[in-house]
Coordinates of C-alpha atoms and ligand atoms in Angstrom, one line a residue:
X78 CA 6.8 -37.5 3.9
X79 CA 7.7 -36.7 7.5
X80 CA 11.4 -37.2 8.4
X81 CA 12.1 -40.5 10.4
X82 CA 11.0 -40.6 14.0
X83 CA 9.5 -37.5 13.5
X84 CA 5.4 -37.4 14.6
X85 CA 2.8 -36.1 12.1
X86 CA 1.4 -33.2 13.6
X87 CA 5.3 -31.5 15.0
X88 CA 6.3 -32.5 11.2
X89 CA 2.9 -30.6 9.7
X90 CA 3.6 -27.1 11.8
X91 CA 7.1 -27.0 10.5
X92 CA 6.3 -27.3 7.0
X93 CA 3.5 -24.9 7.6
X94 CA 6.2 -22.4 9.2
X95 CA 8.4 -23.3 6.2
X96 CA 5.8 -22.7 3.5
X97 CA 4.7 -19.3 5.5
X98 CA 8.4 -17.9 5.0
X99 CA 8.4 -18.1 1.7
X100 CA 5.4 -15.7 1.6
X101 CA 5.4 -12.5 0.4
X102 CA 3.0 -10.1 2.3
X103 CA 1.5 -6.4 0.8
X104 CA -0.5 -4.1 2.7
X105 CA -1.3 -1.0 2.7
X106 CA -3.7 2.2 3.3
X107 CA -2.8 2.4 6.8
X108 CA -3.2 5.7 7.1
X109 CA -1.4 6.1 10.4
X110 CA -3.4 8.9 12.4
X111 CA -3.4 10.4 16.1
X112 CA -7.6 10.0 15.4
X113 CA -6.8 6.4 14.7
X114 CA -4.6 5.1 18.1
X115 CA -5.8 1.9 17.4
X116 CA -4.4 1.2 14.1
X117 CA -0.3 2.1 15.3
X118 CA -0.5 -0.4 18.0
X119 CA -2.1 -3.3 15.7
X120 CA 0.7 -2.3 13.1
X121 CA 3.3 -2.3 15.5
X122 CA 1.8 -6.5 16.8
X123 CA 1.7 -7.1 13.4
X124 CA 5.6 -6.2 11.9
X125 CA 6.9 -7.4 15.8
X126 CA 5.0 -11.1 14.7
X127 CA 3.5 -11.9 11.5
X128 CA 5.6 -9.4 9.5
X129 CA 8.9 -11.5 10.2
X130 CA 7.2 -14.8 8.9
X131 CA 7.2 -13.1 5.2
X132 CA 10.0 -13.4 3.3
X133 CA 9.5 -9.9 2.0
X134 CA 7.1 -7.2 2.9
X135 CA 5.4 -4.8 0.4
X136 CA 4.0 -1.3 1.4
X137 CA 1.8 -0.1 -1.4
X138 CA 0.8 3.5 -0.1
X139 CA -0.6 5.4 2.4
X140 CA 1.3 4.1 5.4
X141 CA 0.5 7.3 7.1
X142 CA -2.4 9.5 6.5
X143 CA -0.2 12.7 6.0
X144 CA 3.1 13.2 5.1
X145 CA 4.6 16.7 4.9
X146 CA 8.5 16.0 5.0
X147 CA 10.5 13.4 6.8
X148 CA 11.9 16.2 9.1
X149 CA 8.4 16.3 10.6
X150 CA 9.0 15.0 14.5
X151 CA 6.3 12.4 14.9
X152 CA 6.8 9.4 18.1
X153 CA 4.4 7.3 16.1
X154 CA 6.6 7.8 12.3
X155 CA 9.3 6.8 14.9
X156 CA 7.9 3.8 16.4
X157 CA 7.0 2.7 12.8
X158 CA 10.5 3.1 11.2
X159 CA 12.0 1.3 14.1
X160 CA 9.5 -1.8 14.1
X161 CA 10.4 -1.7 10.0
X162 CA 14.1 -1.2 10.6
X163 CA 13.5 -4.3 12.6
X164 CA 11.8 -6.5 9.8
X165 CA 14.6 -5.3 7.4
X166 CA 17.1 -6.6 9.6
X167 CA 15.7 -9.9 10.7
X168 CA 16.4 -10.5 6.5
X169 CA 12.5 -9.6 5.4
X170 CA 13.1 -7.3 2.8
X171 CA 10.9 -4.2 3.0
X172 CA 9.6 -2.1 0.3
X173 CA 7.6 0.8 -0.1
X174 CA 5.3 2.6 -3.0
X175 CA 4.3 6.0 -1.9
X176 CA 0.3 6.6 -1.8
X177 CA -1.6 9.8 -2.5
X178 CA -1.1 10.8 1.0
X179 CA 2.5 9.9 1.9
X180 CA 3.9 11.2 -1.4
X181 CA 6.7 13.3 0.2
X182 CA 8.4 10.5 2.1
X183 CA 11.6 10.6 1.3
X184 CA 15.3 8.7 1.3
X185 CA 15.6 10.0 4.5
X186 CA 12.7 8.2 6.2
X187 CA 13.2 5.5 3.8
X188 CA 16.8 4.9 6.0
X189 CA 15.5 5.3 8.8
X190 CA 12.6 3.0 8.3
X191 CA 15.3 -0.1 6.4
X192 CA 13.2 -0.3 3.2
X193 CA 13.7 0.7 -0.1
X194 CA 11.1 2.5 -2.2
X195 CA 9.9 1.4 -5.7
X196 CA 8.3 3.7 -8.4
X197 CA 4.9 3.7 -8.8
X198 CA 4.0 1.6 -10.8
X199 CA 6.6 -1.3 -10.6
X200 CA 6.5 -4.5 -12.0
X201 CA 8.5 -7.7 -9.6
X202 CA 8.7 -11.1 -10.2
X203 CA 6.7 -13.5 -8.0
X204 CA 7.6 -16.7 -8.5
X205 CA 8.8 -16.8 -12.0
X206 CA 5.9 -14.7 -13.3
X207 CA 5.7 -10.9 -13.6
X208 CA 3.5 -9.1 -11.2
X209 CA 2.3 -5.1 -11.2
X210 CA 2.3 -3.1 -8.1
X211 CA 1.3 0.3 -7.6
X212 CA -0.7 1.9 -5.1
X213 CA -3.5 2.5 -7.4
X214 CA -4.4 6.1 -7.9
X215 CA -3.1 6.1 -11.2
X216 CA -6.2 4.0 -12.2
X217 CA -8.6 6.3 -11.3
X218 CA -8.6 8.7 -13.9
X219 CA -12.4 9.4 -13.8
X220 CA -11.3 12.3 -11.2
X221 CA -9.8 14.4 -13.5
X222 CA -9.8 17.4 -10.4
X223 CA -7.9 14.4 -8.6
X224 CA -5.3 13.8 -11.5
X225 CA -4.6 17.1 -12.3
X226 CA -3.5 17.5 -8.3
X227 CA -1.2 14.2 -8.8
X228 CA 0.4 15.7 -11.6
X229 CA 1.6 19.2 -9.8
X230 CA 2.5 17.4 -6.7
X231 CA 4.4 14.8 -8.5
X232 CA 6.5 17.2 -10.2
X233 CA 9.8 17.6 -8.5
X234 CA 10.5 21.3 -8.9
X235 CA 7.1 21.8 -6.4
X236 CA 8.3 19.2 -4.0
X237 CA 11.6 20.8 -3.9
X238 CA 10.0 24.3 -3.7
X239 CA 7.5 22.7 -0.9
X240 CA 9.8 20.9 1.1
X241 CA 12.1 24.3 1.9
X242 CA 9.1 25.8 3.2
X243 CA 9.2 26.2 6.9
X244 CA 7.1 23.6 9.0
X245 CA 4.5 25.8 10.0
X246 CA 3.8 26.6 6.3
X247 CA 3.8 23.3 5.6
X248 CA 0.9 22.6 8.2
X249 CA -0.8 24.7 7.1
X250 CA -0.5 24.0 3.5
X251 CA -1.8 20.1 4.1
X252 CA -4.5 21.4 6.5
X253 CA -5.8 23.0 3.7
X254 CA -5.5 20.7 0.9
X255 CA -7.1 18.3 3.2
X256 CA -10.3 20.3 4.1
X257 CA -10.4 21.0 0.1
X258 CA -10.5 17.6 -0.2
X259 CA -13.2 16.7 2.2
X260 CA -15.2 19.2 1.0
X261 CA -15.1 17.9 -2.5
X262 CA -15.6 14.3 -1.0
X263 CA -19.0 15.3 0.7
X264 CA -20.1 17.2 -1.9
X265 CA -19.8 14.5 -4.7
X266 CA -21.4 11.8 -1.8
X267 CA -24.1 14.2 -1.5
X268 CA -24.5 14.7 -5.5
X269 CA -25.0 11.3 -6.9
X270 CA -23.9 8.5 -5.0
X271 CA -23.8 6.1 -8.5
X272 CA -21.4 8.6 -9.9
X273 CA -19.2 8.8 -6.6
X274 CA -18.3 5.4 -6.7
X275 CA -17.6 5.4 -9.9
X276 CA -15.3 8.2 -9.8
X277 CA -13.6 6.9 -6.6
X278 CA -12.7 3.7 -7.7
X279 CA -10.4 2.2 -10.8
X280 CA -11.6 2.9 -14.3
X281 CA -11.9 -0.3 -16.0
X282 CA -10.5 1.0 -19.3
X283 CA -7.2 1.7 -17.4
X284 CA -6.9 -1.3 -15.7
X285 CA -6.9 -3.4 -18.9
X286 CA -4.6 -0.7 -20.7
X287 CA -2.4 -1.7 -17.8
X288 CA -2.4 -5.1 -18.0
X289 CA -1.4 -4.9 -21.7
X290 CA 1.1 -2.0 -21.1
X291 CA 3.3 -4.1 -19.0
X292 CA 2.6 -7.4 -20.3
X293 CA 1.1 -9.0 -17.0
X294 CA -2.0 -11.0 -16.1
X295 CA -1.5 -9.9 -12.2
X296 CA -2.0 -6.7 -10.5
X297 CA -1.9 -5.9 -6.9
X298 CA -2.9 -2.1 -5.4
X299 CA -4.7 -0.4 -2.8
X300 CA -5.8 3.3 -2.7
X301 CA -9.8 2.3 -3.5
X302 CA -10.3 0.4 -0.1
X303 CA -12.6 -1.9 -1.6
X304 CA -10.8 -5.4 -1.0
X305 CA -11.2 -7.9 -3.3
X306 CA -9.6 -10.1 -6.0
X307 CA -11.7 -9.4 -9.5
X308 CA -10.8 -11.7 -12.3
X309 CA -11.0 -9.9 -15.7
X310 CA -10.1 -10.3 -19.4
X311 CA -7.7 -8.1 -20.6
X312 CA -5.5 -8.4 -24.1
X313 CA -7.3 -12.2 -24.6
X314 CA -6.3 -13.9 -21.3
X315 CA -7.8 -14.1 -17.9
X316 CA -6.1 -11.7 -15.5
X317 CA -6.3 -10.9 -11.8
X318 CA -6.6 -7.8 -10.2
X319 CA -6.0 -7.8 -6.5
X320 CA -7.2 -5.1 -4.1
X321 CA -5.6 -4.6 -0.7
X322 CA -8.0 -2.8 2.5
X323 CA -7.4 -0.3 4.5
X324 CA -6.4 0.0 8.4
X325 CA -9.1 1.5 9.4
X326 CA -11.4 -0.6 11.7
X327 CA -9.1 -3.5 11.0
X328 CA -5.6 -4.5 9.7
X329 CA -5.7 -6.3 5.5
X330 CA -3.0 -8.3 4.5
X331 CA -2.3 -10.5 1.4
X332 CA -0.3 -13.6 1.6
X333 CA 1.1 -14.5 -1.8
X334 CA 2.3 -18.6 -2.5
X335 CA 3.0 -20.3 -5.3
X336 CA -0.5 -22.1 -4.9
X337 CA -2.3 -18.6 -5.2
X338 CA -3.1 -15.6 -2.7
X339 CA -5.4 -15.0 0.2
X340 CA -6.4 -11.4 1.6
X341 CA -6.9 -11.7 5.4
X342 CA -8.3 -9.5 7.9
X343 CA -6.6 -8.8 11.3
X344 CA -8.9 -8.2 14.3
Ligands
LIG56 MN1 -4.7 6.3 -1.3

């Protein structure tokens, strides 16, 4: 009940302020881009606002579109780390899972930026019950091509080896694997569209191998940008599977409370 003397509706947007801090938010799939100038400037209203009503904020991947070392100078990676730092130090804990395209970020950025990055996958406790994260490429092992990529990327010797290259090299080296990539894209759109979709999004049997592998009936992940929240069975009990969308022609954020999650769009 409302304290005394206090009127309803002052009482009611309190306790909705109160119940919105303890709300954890995850995003992702920003994919922070000069070809985007849109999507900085919403990101930057959104961690300067909504962001400090969380009481933690989760980064699942692809916060920038390309990521070739955190020496890189960029006034927009700038911006971003400082509006994090921000977050991080009005007490919203910030943490980040690297995505298929930000990969190379590094403790250095990570500093800068005031959050601390998880593995991929990782498994956190939301309200007393245990929750996967990832950022979601690792369920899509119907591209094999794709998989095979992660793997060599992922290994640490070629990170190491790619991240003493000089800058130019390194431009040039994403600029390429990027036209590979959209070259493969269009050609498997213009092959059968069935089988593209298919092979861009999660495969099914991974996602319940997942579920059983770390013992969870929750899952949240981006990477497929097809949001939704897909109730499955999986190891004999009803699980949910929670997909966060991308930045492009709008921001996606979920909003996890005890009472259960909703995945908003902002304009
Ligand atoms: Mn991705």
């Amino acid at each position: 009940s409302p304290p005394p003397g206090e009127g309803g509706a002052a009482w009611r947007r309190r306790q909705t302020f109160y119940n919105a801090r303890m709300t954890p938010f995850f995003i992702s799939d920003l994919h922070l881009d000069p070809s985007r100038p849109a999507i900085p400037v919403l990101c930057l209203a959104f961690l300067q606002r909504d962001a400090l009503q969380a009481d933690a904020l989760y980064i699942l991947g692809d916060l920038f579109e390309a990521w070739i070392g955190d020496d890189t100078p960029s006034a927009a990676a700038d911006a971003v780390a400082d509006a994090l730092h921000a977050v991080a130090d009005a007490g919203v804990p910030v943490y980040f899972i690297r995505g298929n395209r930000d990969f190379l970020v590094g403790d250095d950025y990570a500093r800068r930026a005031g959050f601390r990055i998880l593995p991929d996958p990782s498994v956190i406790d939301l309200y007393g019950r245990p929750v996967l994260l990832q950022h979601g490429d690792l369920l899509c092992t119907d591209d094999v091509a794709y998989q095979q990529f992660r793997t060599q990327t992922r290994d640490p010797a070629f990170q190491a080896q790619f991240l003493a290259q000089p800058l130019a090299a390194r431009i040039a080296f994403a600029q390429k694997a990027r036209d590979a990539s959209q070259a493969r894209q269009s050609e498997m759109k213009q092959g059968d569209r069935a089988q593209f979709e298919t092979v861009t999004d999660v495969a099914p049997a991974d996602v319940e191998a997942a579920f059983i592998r770390y013992g969870v009936d929750t899952m949240i992940h981006g990477h497929t940008h097809r949001p939704a929240i897909h109730t499955i069975h999986a190891g004999g009990r009803e699980c949910t599977r929670i997909v966060l969308g991308d930045w492009y022609e709008q921001g996606s954020v979920l909003r996890v409370t005890p009472q259960g999650w909703t995945l908003e769009s902002l304009a």
